[in-house]
Amino acid sequence: MTKLTIATQPIAGQKPGTSGLRKKTPVFMGPHYLENFVQAIFDVVGCAGKTFVLGGDGRYFNDRAAQVILRMAAANGAARVIVGQGAVLSTPAASHLIRLNKTDGGIIMSASHNPGGPKEDFGVKFNMPNGGPAPEGVTEAMYKRTTEISEYHIWESQDVDLGKIGRQSLGGMIVEVVDPVTDYAMLMESLFDFKAIAAMFSGGFRMRMDSMCAVTGPYAVEILENRLGAAKGTVVNAVPLPDFGGMHPDPNPTWAHALMDEMFGQNPPDFGAASDGDGDRNMVVGAGIYVSPSDSLAVLAANAHLAPGYAKGIAGVARSMPTSAAADRVAKAMGLECFETPTGWKFFGNLLDAGRVTICGEESFGTGSDHVREKDGLWAVLLWLNILAVRKQSVAQILAEHWAKFGRNYYSRHDFEAIETAKADAMMAELRGSLAGLAGREIEGMQIAAADDFAYTDPVDGSVSKAQGVRIMFADGSRIVLRLSGTGTEGATLRLYLERYSAGPQGLDLDPQQALAPVIRAAHTLAAIATHTGRSEPDVIT
Ligand code: VG1
Ligand code: CO
């Protein structure tokens, strides 16, 4: 074995987005592409003598990338790398291992909900010693490093056998291969009332969990079927595949339509759930009723105390800015602090570390708590199960009672995908330019109260993040948000977030798209979406 130092040159565009660096797989497989970015990570966070966690969602190129990263960690002097068997770890499980073993951070290989395969997407993300995604200051430094890189270090060696659990050595560095599921399953057992949930299952409660051929399969089978006694076959699409079986592992009504059909069909199970490529997202569905992620966050915040891990109550709640204000109403009623952060889990880390919040969530099917520093799909599913087991009500009953108590924030997100980047940028620029004159104007019969471009000052470290999305607030409490995605790999994706509040008791049962119709019209008129992009209908509605 020899340590090599390879001369390289900067490659343009290695800028991490909302959740790490994501590109088409062939781009990542191109000469020096992965190596440059990994060296930039090590140059910024330091590597000599350190311990890291490594794992990914098992998508195409995951196994090859893991070997490269291990050889580079060894050549850069790392002491030890803890790797999930087969180089597989769900994102929340990786976050947990980083914290459990008090490591210096970890590298997660995933493009999350984006499709996987030779022509699809790949990604690499660095998480800090607290288990959470690197904050903007750190990812900016990594990006800067990629623009000036001239060499990287790598061992020339055989592949490490990542199928074998135990310790091996690579150029003096310890490679510790661990079972990806065990520690995570133990963490879940420590938080939730497994006895109560198991009793519910043995009493005939039926569930369907769609792992979408992505990473949660083995986790869900072990926890739901083996430990909680759910019927065999409860977890479907349970074997992770490099191309996710051609599925788009994005747990929303569009991509998880098989689950939706089952839950809205004849004799549906009591509870349905799906998770994404790397296991940090969740969609929750009751028999004949869909739970919007913003509502799910609010219900979980209001009921978390029913689970043993949160029996003492929660410290506070945080949601990303585009997420509906349903959680704010719960926080207010419970006398809790509530925070509004930019999109992306990295903004929750400081609040969680400081003990200011316990539960966090995003409208994009992400919920989590202070047990790790990532959103956590199976955690959300288990908290729902725990609540259902204690309250002994259906999902529909729980939602109806929730809305009756707090009112209902009708909510929807419309995505316009693969727009020409220049057109999307021009649209956002024009909209941003018009914000100053919007307050007081009437649009489609609705009165605009205020408009701004969301900026966030971190309450813990004071760092400022600007231009996080355009918000238009109406006098009746309705709201429109527009921003461009930071995770896409093809052109631009426009995300249009729509919200309208009904205090009840009338008007709690409307179809969300109908309830939001005037808000949708106002958004199209204000932003001139069709004029700029040629699109009048979204590609995905959630
Ligand atoms: C999207 C979601 C955001 C989420 C991010 C990462 O970002 O909107 O809420 O945190 O994906 O999720 P964007 O910039 O495309 O809107 V995932 O499951 O990568 O880890
Ligand atoms: Co994800």
PDB file of N, CA and C and ligand atoms in Angstrom, residues 17-20 22 91 110-114 125 249-251 276-282 320 322-323 342-346 348 361-366 374-375 413 415 483-488 493 495 497, ligand 1:
ATOM      1  N   GLY A  17     -25.684  22.866  -1.470  1.00  0.00           N
ATOM      2  CA  GLY A  17     -26.975  23.559  -1.456  1.00  0.00           C
ATOM      3  C   GLY A  17     -27.670  23.384  -0.118  1.00  0.00           C
ATOM      4  N   THR A  18     -29.016  23.255  -0.155  1.00  0.00           N
ATOM      5  CA  THR A  18     -29.791  23.138   1.079  1.00  0.00           C
ATOM      6  C   THR A  18     -29.267  21.998   1.945  1.00  0.00           C
ATOM      7  N   SER A  19     -28.780  20.941   1.316  1.00  0.00           N
ATOM      8  CA  SER A  19     -28.421  19.741   2.070  1.00  0.00           C
ATOM      9  C   SER A  19     -27.220  19.050   1.433  1.00  0.00           C
ATOM     10  N   GLY A  20     -26.079  19.705   1.431  1.00  0.00           N
ATOM     11  CA  GLY A  20     -24.864  19.109   0.885  1.00  0.00           C
ATOM     12  C   GLY A  20     -24.714  19.330  -0.607  1.00  0.00           C
ATOM     13  N   ARG A  22     -25.058  18.128  -4.283  1.00  0.00           N
ATOM     14  CA  ARG A  22     -25.830  17.161  -5.063  1.00  0.00           C
ATOM     15  C   ARG A  22     -25.638  17.406  -6.538  1.00  0.00           C
ATOM     16  N   THR A  91     -29.782   8.584   7.147  1.00  0.00           N
ATOM     17  CA  THR A  91     -29.271   9.867   7.634  1.00  0.00           C
ATOM     18  C   THR A  91     -29.474  10.029   9.146  1.00  0.00           C
ATOM     19  N   SER A 110     -25.658  10.720   0.024  1.00  0.00           N
ATOM     20  CA  SER A 110     -27.074  10.624  -0.318  1.00  0.00           C
ATOM     21  C   SER A 110     -27.508  11.815  -1.151  1.00  0.00           C
ATOM     22  N   ALA A 111     -28.472  11.572  -2.016  1.00  0.00           N
ATOM     23  CA  ALA A 111     -29.163  12.695  -2.641  1.00  0.00           C
ATOM     24  C   ALA A 111     -30.624  12.640  -2.206  1.00  0.00           C
ATOM     25  N   SER A 112     -30.819  12.013  -1.010  1.00  0.00           N
ATOM     26  CA  SER A 112     -32.111  12.020  -0.339  1.00  0.00           C
ATOM     27  C   SER A 112     -33.270  11.572  -1.221  1.00  0.00           C
ATOM     28  N   HIS A 113     -34.230  12.470  -1.429  1.00  0.00           N
ATOM     29  CA  HIS A 113     -35.452  12.131  -2.150  1.00  0.00           C
ATOM     30  C   HIS A 113     -35.258  12.156  -3.670  1.00  0.00           C
ATOM     31  N   ASN A 114     -34.085  12.561  -4.139  1.00  0.00           N
ATOM     32  CA  ASN A 114     -33.867  12.560  -5.588  1.00  0.00           C
ATOM     33  C   ASN A 114     -33.656  11.119  -6.067  1.00  0.00           C
ATOM     34  N   LYS A 125     -22.525  14.926   1.955  1.00  0.00           N
ATOM     35  CA  LYS A 125     -22.827  15.955   2.956  1.00  0.00           C
ATOM     36  C   LYS A 125     -21.955  15.713   4.181  1.00  0.00           C
ATOM     37  N   PRO A 249     -37.938   8.085  -4.600  1.00  0.00           N
ATOM     38  CA  PRO A 249     -38.175   7.843  -3.173  1.00  0.00           C
ATOM     39  C   PRO A 249     -38.479   9.131  -2.410  1.00  0.00           C
ATOM     40  N   ASP A 250     -39.538   9.784  -2.839  1.00  0.00           N
ATOM     41  CA  ASP A 250     -39.962  11.041  -2.233  1.00  0.00           C
ATOM     42  C   ASP A 250     -41.355  10.792  -1.654  1.00  0.00           C
ATOM     43  N   PRO A 251     -41.471  10.696  -0.342  1.00  0.00           N
ATOM     44  CA  PRO A 251     -42.747  10.281   0.257  1.00  0.00           C
ATOM     45  C   PRO A 251     -43.782  11.402   0.235  1.00  0.00           C
ATOM     46  N   ASP A 276     -38.226   8.497   2.712  1.00  0.00           N
ATOM     47  CA  ASP A 276     -37.507   8.874   1.491  1.00  0.00           C
ATOM     48  C   ASP A 276     -36.198   8.091   1.340  1.00  0.00           C
ATOM     49  N   GLY A 277     -35.413   8.472   0.315  1.00  0.00           N
ATOM     50  CA  GLY A 277     -34.177   7.760  -0.010  1.00  0.00           C
ATOM     51  C   GLY A 277     -33.285   7.519   1.179  1.00  0.00           C
ATOM     52  N   ASP A 278     -33.027   8.534   1.974  1.00  0.00           N
ATOM     53  CA  ASP A 278     -32.067   8.417   3.082  1.00  0.00           C
ATOM     54  C   ASP A 278     -32.752   8.315   4.442  1.00  0.00           C
ATOM     55  N   GLY A 279     -34.084   8.217   4.454  1.00  0.00           N
ATOM     56  CA  GLY A 279     -34.786   7.903   5.696  1.00  0.00           C
ATOM     57  C   GLY A 279     -35.034   9.051   6.635  1.00  0.00           C
ATOM     58  N   ASP A 280     -34.818  10.281   6.185  1.00  0.00           N
ATOM     59  CA  ASP A 280     -35.073  11.391   7.112  1.00  0.00           C
ATOM     60  C   ASP A 280     -36.461  12.006   6.925  1.00  0.00           C
ATOM     61  N   ARG A 281     -37.145  11.650   5.835  1.00  0.00           N
ATOM     62  CA  ARG A 281     -38.493  12.204   5.630  1.00  0.00           C
ATOM     63  C   ARG A 281     -39.570  11.177   5.933  1.00  0.00           C
ATOM     64  N   ASN A 282     -40.770  11.650   6.181  1.00  0.00           N
ATOM     65  CA  ASN A 282     -41.897  10.750   6.399  1.00  0.00           C
ATOM     66  C   ASN A 282     -43.166  11.356   5.859  1.00  0.00           C
ATOM     67  N   SER A 320     -39.479  25.470   9.683  1.00  0.00           N
ATOM     68  CA  SER A 320     -38.898  26.279   8.621  1.00  0.00           C
ATOM     69  C   SER A 320     -39.926  27.306   8.170  1.00  0.00           C
ATOM     70  N   PRO A 322     -41.229  28.294   5.285  1.00  0.00           N
ATOM     71  CA  PRO A 322     -42.375  27.965   4.429  1.00  0.00           C
ATOM     72  C   PRO A 322     -43.399  27.032   5.068  1.00  0.00           C
ATOM     73  N   THR A 323     -43.054  26.385   6.173  1.00  0.00           N
ATOM     74  CA  THR A 323     -43.984  25.487   6.866  1.00  0.00           C
ATOM     75  C   THR A 323     -45.142  26.295   7.441  1.00  0.00           C
ATOM     76  N   PRO A 342     -34.829  29.433   8.259  1.00  0.00           N
ATOM     77  CA  PRO A 342     -34.795  29.185   6.816  1.00  0.00           C
ATOM     78  C   PRO A 342     -34.937  27.695   6.509  1.00  0.00           C
ATOM     79  N   THR A 343     -35.213  27.366   5.263  1.00  0.00           N
ATOM     80  CA  THR A 343     -35.354  25.972   4.826  1.00  0.00           C
ATOM     81  C   THR A 343     -34.048  25.198   5.007  1.00  0.00           C
ATOM     82  N   GLY A 344     -34.139  23.977   5.490  1.00  0.00           N
ATOM     83  CA  GLY A 344     -32.957  23.124   5.657  1.00  0.00           C
ATOM     84  C   GLY A 344     -32.719  22.813   7.123  1.00  0.00           C
ATOM     85  N   TRP A 345     -32.401  21.546   7.411  1.00  0.00           N
ATOM     86  CA  TRP A 345     -32.300  21.123   8.814  1.00  0.00           C
ATOM     87  C   TRP A 345     -31.152  21.788   9.544  1.00  0.00           C
ATOM     88  N   LYS A 346     -30.126  22.253   8.817  1.00  0.00           N
ATOM     89  CA  LYS A 346     -28.956  22.805   9.498  1.00  0.00           C
ATOM     90  C   LYS A 346     -29.314  23.983  10.405  1.00  0.00           C
ATOM     91  N   PHE A 348     -31.763  24.209  12.447  1.00  0.00           N
ATOM     92  CA  PHE A 348     -32.327  23.801  13.743  1.00  0.00           C
ATOM     93  C   PHE A 348     -31.252  23.440  14.763  1.00  0.00           C
ATOM     94  N   GLY A 361     -39.659  20.890  12.542  1.00  0.00           N
ATOM     95  CA  GLY A 361     -40.259  20.299  11.355  1.00  0.00           C
ATOM     96  C   GLY A 361     -40.268  21.216  10.160  1.00  0.00           C
ATOM     97  N   GLU A 362     -40.414  20.579   8.997  1.00  0.00           N
ATOM     98  CA  GLU A 362     -40.512  21.300   7.738  1.00  0.00           C
ATOM     99  C   GLU A 362     -41.722  20.786   6.968  1.00  0.00           C
ATOM    100  N   GLU A 363     -42.241  21.652   6.086  1.00  0.00           N
ATOM    101  CA  GLU A 363     -43.400  21.265   5.284  1.00  0.00           C
ATOM    102  C   GLU A 363     -43.069  20.135   4.305  1.00  0.00           C
ATOM    103  N   SER A 364     -41.769  19.916   4.073  1.00  0.00           N
ATOM    104  CA  SER A 364     -41.333  18.951   3.067  1.00  0.00           C
ATOM    105  C   SER A 364     -41.237  17.537   3.649  1.00  0.00           C
ATOM    106  N   PHE A 365     -42.168  17.169   4.523  1.00  0.00           N
ATOM    107  CA  PHE A 365     -42.234  15.822   5.077  1.00  0.00           C
ATOM    108  C   PHE A 365     -41.073  15.519   6.012  1.00  0.00           C
ATOM    109  N   GLY A 366     -40.628  16.540   6.733  1.00  0.00           N
ATOM    110  CA  GLY A 366     -39.521  16.345   7.672  1.00  0.00           C
ATOM    111  C   GLY A 366     -39.926  16.739   9.078  1.00  0.00           C
ATOM    112  N   GLU A 374     -30.869  15.492  12.859  1.00  0.00           N
ATOM    113  CA  GLU A 374     -31.413  15.398  11.505  1.00  0.00           C
ATOM    114  C   GLU A 374     -32.903  15.167  11.649  1.00  0.00           C
ATOM    115  N   LYS A 375     -33.644  15.435  10.576  1.00  0.00           N
ATOM    116  CA  LYS A 375     -35.028  14.990  10.615  1.00  0.00           C
ATOM    117  C   LYS A 375     -35.016  13.467  10.556  1.00  0.00           C
ATOM    118  N   ARG A 413     -48.101  22.917  -1.242  1.00  0.00           N
ATOM    119  CA  ARG A 413     -46.914  23.366  -1.967  1.00  0.00           C
ATOM    120  C   ARG A 413     -47.034  22.935  -3.411  1.00  0.00           C
ATOM    121  N   ASP A 415     -44.888  22.654  -6.892  1.00  0.00           N
ATOM    122  CA  ASP A 415     -43.530  22.662  -7.440  1.00  0.00           C
ATOM    123  C   ASP A 415     -43.570  22.738  -8.964  1.00  0.00           C
ATOM    124  N   ARG A 483     -39.772  30.405  -3.377  1.00  0.00           N
ATOM    125  CA  ARG A 483     -38.316  30.299  -3.351  1.00  0.00           C
ATOM    126  C   ARG A 483     -37.872  29.255  -4.370  1.00  0.00           C
ATOM    127  N   LEU A 484     -36.596  29.303  -4.711  1.00  0.00           N
ATOM    128  CA  LEU A 484     -36.067  28.309  -5.632  1.00  0.00           C
ATOM    129  C   LEU A 484     -35.389  27.212  -4.824  1.00  0.00           C
ATOM    130  N   SER A 485     -35.570  25.981  -5.267  1.00  0.00           N
ATOM    131  CA  SER A 485     -34.997  24.832  -4.571  1.00  0.00           C
ATOM    132  C   SER A 485     -33.480  24.881  -4.562  1.00  0.00           C
ATOM    133  N   GLY A 486     -32.902  24.377  -3.483  1.00  0.00           N
ATOM    134  CA  GLY A 486     -31.448  24.256  -3.391  1.00  0.00           C
ATOM    135  C   GLY A 486     -30.993  22.806  -3.387  1.00  0.00           C
ATOM    136  N   THR A 487     -31.852  21.892  -3.851  1.00  0.00           N
ATOM    137  CA  THR A 487     -31.455  20.486  -3.889  1.00  0.00           C
ATOM    138  C   THR A 487     -31.560  19.875  -5.273  1.00  0.00           C
ATOM    139  N   GLY A 488     -32.109  20.600  -6.220  1.00  0.00           N
ATOM    140  CA  GLY A 488     -32.327  20.042  -7.555  1.00  0.00           C
ATOM    141  C   GLY A 488     -31.010  19.914  -8.314  1.00  0.00           C
ATOM    142  N   THR A 493     -35.994  24.636  -9.797  1.00  0.00           N
ATOM    143  CA  THR A 493     -37.327  24.231  -9.340  1.00  0.00           C
ATOM    144  C   THR A 493     -37.909  25.368  -8.520  1.00  0.00           C
ATOM    145  N   ARG A 495     -40.561  26.618  -5.953  1.00  0.00           N
ATOM    146  CA  ARG A 495     -41.497  26.124  -4.946  1.00  0.00           C
ATOM    147  C   ARG A 495     -42.418  27.269  -4.540  1.00  0.00           C
ATOM    148  N   TYR A 497     -45.458  28.093  -2.008  1.00  0.00           N
ATOM    149  CA  TYR A 497     -46.076  27.596  -0.785  1.00  0.00           C
ATOM    150  C   TYR A 497     -47.313  28.436  -0.488  1.00  0.00           C
TER     151      TYR A 497
HETATM  152  C1  VG1 B   1     -35.757  20.482   0.132  1.00  0.00           C
HETATM  153  C2  VG1 B   1     -36.856  20.807   1.122  1.00  0.00           C
HETATM  154  C3  VG1 B   1     -36.243  21.178   2.459  1.00  0.00           C
HETATM  155  C4  VG1 B   1     -35.337  20.031   2.933  1.00  0.00           C
HETATM  156  C5  VG1 B   1     -34.310  19.708   1.867  1.00  0.00           C
HETATM  157  C6  VG1 B   1     -33.476  18.504   2.233  1.00  0.00           C
HETATM  158  O1  VG1 B   1     -34.944  21.607  -0.079  1.00  0.00           O
HETATM  159  O2  VG1 B   1     -37.669  21.841   0.652  1.00  0.00           O
HETATM  160  O3  VG1 B   1     -37.260  21.448   3.375  1.00  0.00           O
HETATM  161  O4  VG1 B   1     -34.670  20.383   4.124  1.00  0.00           O
HETATM  162  O5  VG1 B   1     -34.960  19.417   0.633  1.00  0.00           O
HETATM  163  O6  VG1 B   1     -34.282  17.370   2.405  1.00  0.00           O
HETATM  164  P1  VG1 B   1     -35.115  22.569  -1.355  1.00  0.00           P
HETATM  165  O7  VG1 B   1     -33.997  23.570  -1.260  1.00  0.00           O
HETATM  166  O8  VG1 B   1     -35.052  21.694  -2.557  1.00  0.00           O
HETATM  167  O9  VG1 B   1     -36.465  23.192  -1.218  1.00  0.00           O
HETATM  168  V1  VG1 B   1     -33.720  15.814   2.182  1.00  0.00           V
HETATM  169  O10 VG1 B   1     -34.774  14.750   2.678  1.00  0.00           O
HETATM  170  O11 VG1 B   1     -32.449  16.078   1.415  1.00  0.00           O
HETATM  171  O12 VG1 B   1     -32.502  15.481   3.192  1.00  0.00           O
END
